[in-house]
XYZ file of C-alpha atoms in Angstrom:
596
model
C 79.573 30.576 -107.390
C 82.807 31.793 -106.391
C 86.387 31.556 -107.880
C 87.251 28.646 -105.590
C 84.353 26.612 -106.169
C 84.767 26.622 -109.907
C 88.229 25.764 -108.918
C 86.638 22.537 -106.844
C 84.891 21.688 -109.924
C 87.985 21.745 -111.546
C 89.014 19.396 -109.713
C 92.251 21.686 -108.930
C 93.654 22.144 -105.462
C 96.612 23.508 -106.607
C 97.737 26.005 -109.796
C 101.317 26.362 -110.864
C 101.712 29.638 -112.902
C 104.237 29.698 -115.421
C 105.888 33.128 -116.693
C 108.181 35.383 -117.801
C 106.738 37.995 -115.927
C 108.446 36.141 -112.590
C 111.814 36.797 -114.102
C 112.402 38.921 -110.795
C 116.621 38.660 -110.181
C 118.937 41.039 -111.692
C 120.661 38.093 -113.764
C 116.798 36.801 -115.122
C 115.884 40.417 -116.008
C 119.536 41.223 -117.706
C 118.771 38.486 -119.726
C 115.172 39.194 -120.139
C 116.532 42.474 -121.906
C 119.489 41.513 -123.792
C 117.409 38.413 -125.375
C 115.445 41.609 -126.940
C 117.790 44.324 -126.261
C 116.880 46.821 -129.451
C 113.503 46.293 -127.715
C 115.196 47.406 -124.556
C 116.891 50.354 -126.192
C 113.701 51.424 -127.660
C 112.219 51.665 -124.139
C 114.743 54.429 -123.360
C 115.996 53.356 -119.751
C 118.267 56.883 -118.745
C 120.156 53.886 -116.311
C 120.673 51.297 -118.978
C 121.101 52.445 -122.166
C 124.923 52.814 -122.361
C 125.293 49.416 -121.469
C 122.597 48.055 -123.519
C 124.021 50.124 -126.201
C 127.316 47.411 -125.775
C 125.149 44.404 -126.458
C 125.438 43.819 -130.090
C 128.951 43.956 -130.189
C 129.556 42.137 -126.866
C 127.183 40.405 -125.226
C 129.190 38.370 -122.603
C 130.973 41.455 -121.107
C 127.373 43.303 -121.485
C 125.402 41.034 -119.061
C 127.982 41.139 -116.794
C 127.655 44.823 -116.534
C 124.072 44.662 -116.726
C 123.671 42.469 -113.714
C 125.743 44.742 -111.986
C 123.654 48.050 -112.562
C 120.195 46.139 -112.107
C 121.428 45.058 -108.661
C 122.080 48.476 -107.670
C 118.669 49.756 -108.395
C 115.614 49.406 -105.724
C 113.079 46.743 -106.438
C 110.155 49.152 -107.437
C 112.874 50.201 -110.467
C 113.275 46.922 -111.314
C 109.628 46.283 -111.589
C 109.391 49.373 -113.289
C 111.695 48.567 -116.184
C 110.317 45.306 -116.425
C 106.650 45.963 -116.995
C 107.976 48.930 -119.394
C 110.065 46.471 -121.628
C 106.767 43.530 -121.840
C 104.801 46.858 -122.861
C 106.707 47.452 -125.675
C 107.392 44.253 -126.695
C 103.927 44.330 -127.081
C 103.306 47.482 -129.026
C 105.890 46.291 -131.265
C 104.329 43.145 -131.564
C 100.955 43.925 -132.819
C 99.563 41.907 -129.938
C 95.530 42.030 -129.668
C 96.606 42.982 -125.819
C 98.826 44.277 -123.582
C 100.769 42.486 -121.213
C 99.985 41.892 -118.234
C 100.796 44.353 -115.232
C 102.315 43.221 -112.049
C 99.423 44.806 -110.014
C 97.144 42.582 -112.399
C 99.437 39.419 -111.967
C 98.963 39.445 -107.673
C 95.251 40.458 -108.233
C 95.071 37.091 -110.042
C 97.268 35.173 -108.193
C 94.830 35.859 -104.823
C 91.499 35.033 -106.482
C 93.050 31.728 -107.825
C 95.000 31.071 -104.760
C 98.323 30.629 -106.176
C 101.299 30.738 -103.692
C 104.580 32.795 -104.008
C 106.210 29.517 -104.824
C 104.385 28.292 -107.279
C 105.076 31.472 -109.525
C 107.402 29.694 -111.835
C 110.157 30.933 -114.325
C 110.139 28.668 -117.837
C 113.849 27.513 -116.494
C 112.037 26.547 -113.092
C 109.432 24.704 -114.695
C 111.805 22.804 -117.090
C 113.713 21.206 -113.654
C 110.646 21.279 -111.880
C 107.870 19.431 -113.701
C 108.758 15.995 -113.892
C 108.706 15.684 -110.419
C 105.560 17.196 -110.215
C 103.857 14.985 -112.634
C 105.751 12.082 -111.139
C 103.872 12.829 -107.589
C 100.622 12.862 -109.321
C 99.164 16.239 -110.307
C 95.611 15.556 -111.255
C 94.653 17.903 -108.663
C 96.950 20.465 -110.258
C 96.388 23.320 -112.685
C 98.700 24.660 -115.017
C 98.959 28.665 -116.468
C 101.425 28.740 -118.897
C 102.460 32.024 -120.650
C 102.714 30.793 -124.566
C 105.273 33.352 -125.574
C 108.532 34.247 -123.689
C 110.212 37.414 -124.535
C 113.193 36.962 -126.679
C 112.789 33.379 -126.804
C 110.325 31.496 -128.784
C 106.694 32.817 -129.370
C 105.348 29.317 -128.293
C 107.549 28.924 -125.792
C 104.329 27.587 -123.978
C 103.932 24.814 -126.158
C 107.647 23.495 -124.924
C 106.084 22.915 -121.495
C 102.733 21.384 -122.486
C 104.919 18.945 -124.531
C 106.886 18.201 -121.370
C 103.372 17.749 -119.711
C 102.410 15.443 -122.015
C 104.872 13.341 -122.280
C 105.119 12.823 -118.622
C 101.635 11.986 -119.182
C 100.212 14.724 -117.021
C 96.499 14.423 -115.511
C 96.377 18.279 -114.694
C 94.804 20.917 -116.238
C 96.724 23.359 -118.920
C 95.776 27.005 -119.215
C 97.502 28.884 -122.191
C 97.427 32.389 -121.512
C 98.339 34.823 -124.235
C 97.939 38.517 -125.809
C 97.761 37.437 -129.221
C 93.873 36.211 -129.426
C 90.790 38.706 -127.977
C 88.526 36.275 -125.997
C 86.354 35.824 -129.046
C 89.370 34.068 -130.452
C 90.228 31.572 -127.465
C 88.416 28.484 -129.299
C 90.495 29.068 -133.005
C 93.861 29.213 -130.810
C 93.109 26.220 -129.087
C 92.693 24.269 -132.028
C 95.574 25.920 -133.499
C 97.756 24.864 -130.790
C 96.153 21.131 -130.661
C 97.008 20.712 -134.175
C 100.895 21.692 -133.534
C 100.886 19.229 -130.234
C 99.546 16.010 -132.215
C 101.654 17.109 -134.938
C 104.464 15.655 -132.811
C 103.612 13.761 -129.830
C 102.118 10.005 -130.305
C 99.406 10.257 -127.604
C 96.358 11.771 -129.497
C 94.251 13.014 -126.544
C 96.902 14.464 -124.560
C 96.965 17.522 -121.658
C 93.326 18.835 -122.315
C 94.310 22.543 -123.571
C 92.463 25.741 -122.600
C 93.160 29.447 -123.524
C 93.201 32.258 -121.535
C 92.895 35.494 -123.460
C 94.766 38.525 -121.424
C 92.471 40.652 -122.562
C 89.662 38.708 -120.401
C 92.186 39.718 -117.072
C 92.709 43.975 -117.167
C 89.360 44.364 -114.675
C 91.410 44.907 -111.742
C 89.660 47.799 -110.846
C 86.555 45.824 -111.038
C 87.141 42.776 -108.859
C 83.196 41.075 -109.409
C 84.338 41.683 -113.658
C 87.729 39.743 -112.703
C 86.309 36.861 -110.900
C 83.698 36.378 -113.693
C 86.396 36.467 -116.665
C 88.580 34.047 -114.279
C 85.106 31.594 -113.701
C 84.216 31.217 -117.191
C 88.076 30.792 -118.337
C 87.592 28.029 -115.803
C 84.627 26.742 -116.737
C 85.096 26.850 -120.591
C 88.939 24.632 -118.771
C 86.247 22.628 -116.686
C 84.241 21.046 -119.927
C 87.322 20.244 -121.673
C 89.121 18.664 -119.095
C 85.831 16.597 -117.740
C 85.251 15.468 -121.137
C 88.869 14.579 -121.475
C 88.691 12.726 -118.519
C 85.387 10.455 -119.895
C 86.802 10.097 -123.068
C 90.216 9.055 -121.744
C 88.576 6.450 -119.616
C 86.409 5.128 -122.333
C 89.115 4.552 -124.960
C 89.514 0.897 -123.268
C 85.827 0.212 -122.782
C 85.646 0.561 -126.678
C 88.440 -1.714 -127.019
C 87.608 -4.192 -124.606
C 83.713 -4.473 -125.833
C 84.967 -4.898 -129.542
C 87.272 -7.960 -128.352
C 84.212 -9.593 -126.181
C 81.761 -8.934 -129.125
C 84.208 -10.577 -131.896
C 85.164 -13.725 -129.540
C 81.743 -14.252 -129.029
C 81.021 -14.025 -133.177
C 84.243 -16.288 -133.423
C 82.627 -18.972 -131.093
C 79.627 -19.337 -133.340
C 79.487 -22.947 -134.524
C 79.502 -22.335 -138.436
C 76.258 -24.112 -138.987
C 74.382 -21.334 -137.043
C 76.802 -18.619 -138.819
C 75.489 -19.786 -141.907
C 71.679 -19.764 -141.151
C 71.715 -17.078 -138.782
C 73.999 -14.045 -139.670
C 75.033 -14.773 -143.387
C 71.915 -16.463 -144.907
C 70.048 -14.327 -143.008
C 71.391 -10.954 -144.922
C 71.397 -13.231 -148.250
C 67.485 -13.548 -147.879
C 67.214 -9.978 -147.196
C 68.969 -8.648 -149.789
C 71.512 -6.923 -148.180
C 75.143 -8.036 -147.648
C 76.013 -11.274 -145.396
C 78.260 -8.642 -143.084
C 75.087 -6.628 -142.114
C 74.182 -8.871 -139.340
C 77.959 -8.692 -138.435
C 77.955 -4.782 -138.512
C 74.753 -5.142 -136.306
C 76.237 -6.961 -133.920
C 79.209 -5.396 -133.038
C 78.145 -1.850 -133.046
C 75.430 -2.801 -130.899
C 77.338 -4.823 -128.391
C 79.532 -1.309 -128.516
C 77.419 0.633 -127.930
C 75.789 -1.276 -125.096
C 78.881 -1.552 -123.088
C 79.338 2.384 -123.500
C 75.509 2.879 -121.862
C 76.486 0.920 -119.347
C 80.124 2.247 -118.918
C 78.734 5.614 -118.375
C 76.001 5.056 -115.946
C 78.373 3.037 -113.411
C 81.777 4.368 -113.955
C 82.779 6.512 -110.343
C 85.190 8.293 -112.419
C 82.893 9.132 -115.413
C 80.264 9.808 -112.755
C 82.430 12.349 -110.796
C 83.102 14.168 -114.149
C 79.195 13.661 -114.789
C 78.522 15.734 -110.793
C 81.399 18.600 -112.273
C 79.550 19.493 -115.647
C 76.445 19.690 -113.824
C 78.112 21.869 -111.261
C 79.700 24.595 -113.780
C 76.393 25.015 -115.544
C 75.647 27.992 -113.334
C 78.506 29.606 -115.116
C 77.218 31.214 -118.397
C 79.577 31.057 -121.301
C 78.856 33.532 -124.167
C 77.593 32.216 -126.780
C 79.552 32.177 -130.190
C 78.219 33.388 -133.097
C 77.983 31.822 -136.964
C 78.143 28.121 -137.590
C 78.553 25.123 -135.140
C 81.784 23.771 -135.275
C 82.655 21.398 -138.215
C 83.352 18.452 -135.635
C 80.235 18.600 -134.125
C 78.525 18.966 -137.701
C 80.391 15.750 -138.855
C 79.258 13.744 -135.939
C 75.834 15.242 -136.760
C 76.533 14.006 -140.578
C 77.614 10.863 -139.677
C 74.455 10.002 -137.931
C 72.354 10.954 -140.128
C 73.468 10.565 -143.433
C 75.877 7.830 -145.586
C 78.057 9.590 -148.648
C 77.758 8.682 -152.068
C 81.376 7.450 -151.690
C 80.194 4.605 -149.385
C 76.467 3.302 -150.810
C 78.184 3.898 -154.403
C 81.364 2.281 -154.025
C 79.791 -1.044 -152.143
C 76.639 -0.930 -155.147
C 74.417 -1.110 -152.281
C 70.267 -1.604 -153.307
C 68.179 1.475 -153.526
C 66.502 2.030 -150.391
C 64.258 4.388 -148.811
C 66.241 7.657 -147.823
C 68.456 7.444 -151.012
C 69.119 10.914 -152.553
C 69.392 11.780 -156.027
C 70.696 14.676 -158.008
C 71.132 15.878 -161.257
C 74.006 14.954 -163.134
C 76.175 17.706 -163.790
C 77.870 15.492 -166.743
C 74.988 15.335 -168.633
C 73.242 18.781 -168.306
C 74.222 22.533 -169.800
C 76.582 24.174 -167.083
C 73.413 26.555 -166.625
C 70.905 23.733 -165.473
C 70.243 23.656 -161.570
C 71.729 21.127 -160.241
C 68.121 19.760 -158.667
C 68.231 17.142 -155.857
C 65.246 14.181 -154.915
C 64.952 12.042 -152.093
C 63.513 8.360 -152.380
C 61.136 7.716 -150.224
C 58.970 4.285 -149.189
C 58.414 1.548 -147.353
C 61.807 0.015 -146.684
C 60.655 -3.776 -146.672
C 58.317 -3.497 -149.957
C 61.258 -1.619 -152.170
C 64.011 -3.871 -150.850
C 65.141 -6.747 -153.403
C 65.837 -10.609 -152.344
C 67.279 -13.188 -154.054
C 64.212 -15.640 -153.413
C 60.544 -15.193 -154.743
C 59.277 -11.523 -155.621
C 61.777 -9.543 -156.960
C 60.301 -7.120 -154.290
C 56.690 -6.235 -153.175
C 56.303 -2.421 -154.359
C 57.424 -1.567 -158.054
C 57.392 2.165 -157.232
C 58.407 4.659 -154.776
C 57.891 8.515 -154.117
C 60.776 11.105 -155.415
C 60.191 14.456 -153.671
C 62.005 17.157 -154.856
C 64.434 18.561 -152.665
C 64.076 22.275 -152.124
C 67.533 24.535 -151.186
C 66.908 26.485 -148.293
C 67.501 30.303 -148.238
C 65.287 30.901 -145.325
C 65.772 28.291 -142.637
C 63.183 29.571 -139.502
C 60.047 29.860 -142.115
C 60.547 26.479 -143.867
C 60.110 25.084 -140.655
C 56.513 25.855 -139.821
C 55.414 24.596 -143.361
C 54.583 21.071 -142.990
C 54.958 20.409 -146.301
C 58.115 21.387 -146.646
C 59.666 19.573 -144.061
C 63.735 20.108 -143.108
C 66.282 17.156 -144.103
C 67.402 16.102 -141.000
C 71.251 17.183 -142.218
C 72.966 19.840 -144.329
C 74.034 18.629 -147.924
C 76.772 20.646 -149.683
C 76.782 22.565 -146.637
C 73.060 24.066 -147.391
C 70.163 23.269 -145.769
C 66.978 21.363 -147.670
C 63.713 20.900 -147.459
C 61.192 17.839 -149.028
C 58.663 19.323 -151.088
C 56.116 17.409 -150.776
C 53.490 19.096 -152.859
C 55.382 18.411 -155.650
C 56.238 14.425 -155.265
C 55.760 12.588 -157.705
C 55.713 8.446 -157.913
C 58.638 6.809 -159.444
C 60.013 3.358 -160.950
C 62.226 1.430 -158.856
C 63.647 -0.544 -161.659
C 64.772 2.827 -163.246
C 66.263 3.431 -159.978
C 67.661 0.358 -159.515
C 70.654 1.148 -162.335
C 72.346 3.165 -160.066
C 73.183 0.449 -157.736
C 74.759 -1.469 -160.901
C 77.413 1.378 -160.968
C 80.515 2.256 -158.746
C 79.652 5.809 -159.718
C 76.370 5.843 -158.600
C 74.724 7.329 -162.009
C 71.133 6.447 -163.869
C 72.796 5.420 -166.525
C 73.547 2.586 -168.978
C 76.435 1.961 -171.452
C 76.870 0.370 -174.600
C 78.089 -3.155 -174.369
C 77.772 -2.759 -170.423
C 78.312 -6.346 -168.485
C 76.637 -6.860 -165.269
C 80.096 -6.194 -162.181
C 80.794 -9.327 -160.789
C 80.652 -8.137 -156.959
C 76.320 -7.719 -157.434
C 74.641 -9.029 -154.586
C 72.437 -12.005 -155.706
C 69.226 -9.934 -155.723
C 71.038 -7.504 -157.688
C 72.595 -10.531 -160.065
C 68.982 -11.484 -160.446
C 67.113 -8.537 -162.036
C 70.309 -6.849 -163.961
C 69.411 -8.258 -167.259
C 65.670 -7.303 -166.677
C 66.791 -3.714 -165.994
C 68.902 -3.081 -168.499
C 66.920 -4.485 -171.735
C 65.044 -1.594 -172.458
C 67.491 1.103 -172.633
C 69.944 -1.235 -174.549
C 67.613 -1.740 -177.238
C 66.944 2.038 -177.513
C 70.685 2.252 -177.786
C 71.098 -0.275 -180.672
C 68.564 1.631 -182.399
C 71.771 3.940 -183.346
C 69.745 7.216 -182.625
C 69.613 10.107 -180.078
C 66.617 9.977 -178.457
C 64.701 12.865 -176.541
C 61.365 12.165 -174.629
C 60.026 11.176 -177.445
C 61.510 7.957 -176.745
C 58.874 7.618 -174.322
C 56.625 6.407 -177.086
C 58.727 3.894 -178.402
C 60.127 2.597 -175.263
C 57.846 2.582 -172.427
C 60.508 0.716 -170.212
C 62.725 3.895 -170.108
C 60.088 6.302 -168.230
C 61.291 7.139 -164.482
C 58.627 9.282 -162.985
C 54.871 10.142 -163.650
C 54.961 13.551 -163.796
C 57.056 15.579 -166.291
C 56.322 19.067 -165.502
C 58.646 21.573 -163.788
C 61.429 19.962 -161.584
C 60.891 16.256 -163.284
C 61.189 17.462 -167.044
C 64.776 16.698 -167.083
C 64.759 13.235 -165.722
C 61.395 11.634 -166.042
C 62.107 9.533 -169.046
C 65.738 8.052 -170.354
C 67.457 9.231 -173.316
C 70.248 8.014 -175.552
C 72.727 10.201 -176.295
C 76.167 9.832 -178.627
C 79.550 9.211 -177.501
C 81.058 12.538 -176.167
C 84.362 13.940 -176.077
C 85.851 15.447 -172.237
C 85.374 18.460 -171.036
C 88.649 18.949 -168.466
C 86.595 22.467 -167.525
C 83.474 20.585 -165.491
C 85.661 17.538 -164.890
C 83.557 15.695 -166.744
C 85.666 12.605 -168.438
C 84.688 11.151 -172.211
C 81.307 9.397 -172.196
C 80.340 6.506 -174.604
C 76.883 6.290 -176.409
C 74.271 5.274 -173.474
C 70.893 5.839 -172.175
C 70.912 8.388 -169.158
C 68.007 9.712 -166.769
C 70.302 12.578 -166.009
C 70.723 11.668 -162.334
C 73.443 10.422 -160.023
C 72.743 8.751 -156.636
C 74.111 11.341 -154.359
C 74.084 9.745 -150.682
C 71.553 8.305 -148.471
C 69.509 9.932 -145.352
C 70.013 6.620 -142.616
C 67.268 5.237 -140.897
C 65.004 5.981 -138.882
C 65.395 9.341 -139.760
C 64.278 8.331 -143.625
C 61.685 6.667 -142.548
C 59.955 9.719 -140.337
C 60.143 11.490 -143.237
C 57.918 9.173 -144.827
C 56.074 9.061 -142.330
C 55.454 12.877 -142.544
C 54.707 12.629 -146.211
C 52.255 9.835 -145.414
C 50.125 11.579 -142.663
C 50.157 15.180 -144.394
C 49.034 13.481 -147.361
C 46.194 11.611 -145.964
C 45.016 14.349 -143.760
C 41.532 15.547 -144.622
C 39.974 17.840 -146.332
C 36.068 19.256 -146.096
C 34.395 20.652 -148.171
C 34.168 25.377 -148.040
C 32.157 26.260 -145.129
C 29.599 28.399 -146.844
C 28.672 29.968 -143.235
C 31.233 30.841 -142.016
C 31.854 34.356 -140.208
C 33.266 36.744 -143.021
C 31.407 35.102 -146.222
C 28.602 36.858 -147.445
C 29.669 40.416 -146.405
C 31.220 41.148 -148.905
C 34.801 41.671 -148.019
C 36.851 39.736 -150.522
C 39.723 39.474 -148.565
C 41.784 41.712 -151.590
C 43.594 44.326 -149.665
């Protein structure tokens, strides 16, 4: 692909370049220097330095002067003293790169295609850019230096503002010597951040940087047209993106409005029996129908959007285009917007299912609590996992048709690539406390839902009940229904006026959580009561009254279907069979053991 067809896919026809290295005229290079001019003197100019020498002391009667002497010398000087002085500035700067050279400069402004008059000073492009964006400049792309000399070291950011609040379709380059490429993506964000920070619009000019660094292969023209194709490229995915986003902000709007007047024009009668009675029955809240609706109806109208949108489309034919430029790939972890979109997919926080004292479900994740265990305990985590229609409570009937549920242990990951070919040890399908987990399955063992069931009765989310605990008011009804039954057992043990230990087992069957109490379950496989305890500021942990606790704190939930698969895995693994040793086959009998 060459330069100009990256360009096309750019959509740009056009590219304004924006610089103080175009500061050509005696008058912009005088000031150019005196802006910096102990820079200037450092750079030792045998024609210059008696004047510049003047400047601190008198800076009017300097530049006149200046101007003068700079006029008198031959262009090639000029240029001279100019690329000297940016060179400086830039050893004196600590930059990660020099600046560039004029010989680099027309070397780029060929491949790209940039006219002599569209080499713009910052002054130029302060006069100059309203009218462009006023004309229309979608077809326009933008280089702007993001320091000039003596000025402002995000002098670059002036004009992008300008840009943007002339609500500019081009696309914005930043070029700049004070990121390597491998830093491009961190500046960008950087510089995003100090945009929003004061402009109202919150998508904005689409913002790409140009390292310098990427630019020196003059001598190596196939080098330069690469760098300048995947700086355009890595500008083509932002700005095509931009544009579909852009365009889709009012589809969102406008399918939210269509889906809520069409809830609003529900005669009441079939609101009752179809979208509130309807959650009532199920045991869930009357707004999940509503939630179901509208992101649904969303979410449909986006589909559509972006199969018949032309402009979506055309942004659609661009990506596909740049793909046969190769970007190299960056190293470490993905960025932590794409793993919260990831996260939100997959997985609902503690702060949410807690908060709203939703009903366990299938999914639901469990972890020790840290306010009830010795600092030194591993903090263990479990996932629930069953069918989601048998464990879920109604109001009406059966409290619910399966009493019990699996609790796999949840393994933390320190090699990711081999727990994946264990099938019994399949991967959550998200990170948790930024680590990665597996299910053990081997060790799963079958649990009590009405245990379980005590940390929906808490904002908090814990196994736990308190001494002269009430039921909350804000219960749904199944909830309302089966509080009194859940909570019996461990308030007796409490009015007993004892610590208990799992010996309480024996005297009060009701408080046993899981079947097995070996190795990961011995902590939390049977309720205990414990005294009233005092804070302890150092774990955050606040004072606790006298209660009966499993030891475990409802920790988030893994969303469906992706909960559900995972049963599914544990189902089929489980059930897989087994035969019985194949005395004949090759390598019994020889007697080679195997040992090594």
């Amino acid at each position: 692909m060459l330069v100009s067809d990256a360009l096309s896919c750019l959509g740009s026809e056009r590219t304004i370049w924006i610089d103080d290295v175009f500061n050509e005229t005696p008058e912009q290079l005088s000031d150019l220097l005196l802006r910096s001019w102990e820079t200037a003197l450092e750079c030792n100019f045998p024609e210059l330095n008696d004047i510049l020498q003047k400047a601190e002391f008198d800076p009017e009667s300097t530049r006149v002067e200046l101007v003068e002497r700079i006029t008198e010398l031959t262009p090639q000087r000029r240029k001279e003293i100019k690329e000297t002085f940016f060179f400086e500035e830039t050893v004196e700067g600590d930059f990660e790169s020099d600046e560039l050279s004029g010989s680099s400069t027309a070397k780029i402004c060929t491949l790209l295609g940039i006219a002599k008059d569209d080499c713009w000073t910052f002054d130029r492009a302060e006069s100059g850019l309203a009218d462009v964006c006023a004309a229309g400049d979608a077809n326009i792309s933008y280089i702007v230096d993001l320091n000039e000399s003596g000025i402002s070291s995000n002098r670059g950011l002036d004009v992008i503002r300008l840009l943007w609040g002339k609500k500019s379709q081009g696309t914005a380059f930043i070029l700049t010597h004070e990121v390597s490429s491998s830093g491009e993506a961190a500046k960008e964000a950087e510089l995003r951040n100090l945009l929003k920070e004061s402009e109202d619009d919150p998508l904005g000019v689409p913002i790409c940087v140009i390292a310098k660094d990427r630019l020196f292969e003059i001598d190596d023209e196939d080098r330069l047209k690469e760098s300048l194709k995947v700086s355009i490229k890595r500008a083509g995915l932002r700005k095509n993106l931009s544009n579909v986003v852009s365009r889709t902000q009012g589809t969102v709007y406008k399918a939210f409005v269509t889906a809520a007047e069409g809830l609003l024009s529900i005669p009441p009668e079939q609101l009752e029996a179809h979208v509130f009675e309807r959650g009532y029955k199920e045991g869930v809240s009357e707004l999940h129908v509503v939630e179901r609706i509208l992101t649904s109806h969303i979410a449909q109208q986006l589909r559509g959007f972006f199969g018949t949108d032309q402009g979506v489309l055309e942004s659609t034919r661009h990506l596909r285009a740049l793909r046969e430029i190769q970007l190299q790939d960056l190293k470490g972890e993905p960025d932590s917007h794409l793993a919260a979109f990831r996260l939100a997919e997959v997985w609902e926080s503690d702060e949410l299912i807690n908060a709203a004292r939703t009903p366990i479900a299938c999914g639901d994740v469990f972890e020790v609590d840290s306010y009830e265990v010795a600092p030194q305990i591993a903090i263990r985590k479990y996932i629930v996992l069953a069918q989601p229609c048998d464990i879920a409570l109604r109001p009406l009937g059966k409290e619910r048709a399966q009493q019990t549920a699996f609790l796999v242990p949840l393994k933390k990951l320190s090699n990711f690539v081999a727990s994946e070919k264990d099938a019994k040890l399949p991967l959550l399908p998200c990170k948790i406390d930024d680590h990665h987990w597996s299910c053990d399955f081997r060790s799963a063992s079958v649990a009590r839902m009405a245990i379980l069931d005590l940390a929906s009765f808490r904002e908090d989310g814990r196994v736990r009940v308190d001494e002269g605990c009430t039921a909350p008011s804000d219960l749904l009804a199944a909830q309302s229904r089966i509080y009194a039954k859940r909570t019996t057992a461990a308030l007796e043990a409490i009015a007993t006026g004892q610590p208990t230990s799992v010996s309480a087992l024996a005297v009060h069957p009701g408080l046993q959580l899981t079947f097995s109490a070996e190795a990961t379950f011995k902590n939390v496989h049977c309720g205990t009561v414990k005294m009233q305890q005092a804070a302890r500021p150092a774990i955050g942990a606040p004072a606790l009254p006298k209660r009966a606790t499993w030891q475990l704190r409802r920790c988030g939930r893994v969303r469906m279907p992706y909960s559900v698969s995972l049963l599914d895995q544990f189902v089929s693994i489980m059930s897989r069979r087994a035969f019985d040793l194949d005395y004949m086959a090759p390598g019994f009998g020889d007697g080679n053991t195997g040992a090594e």
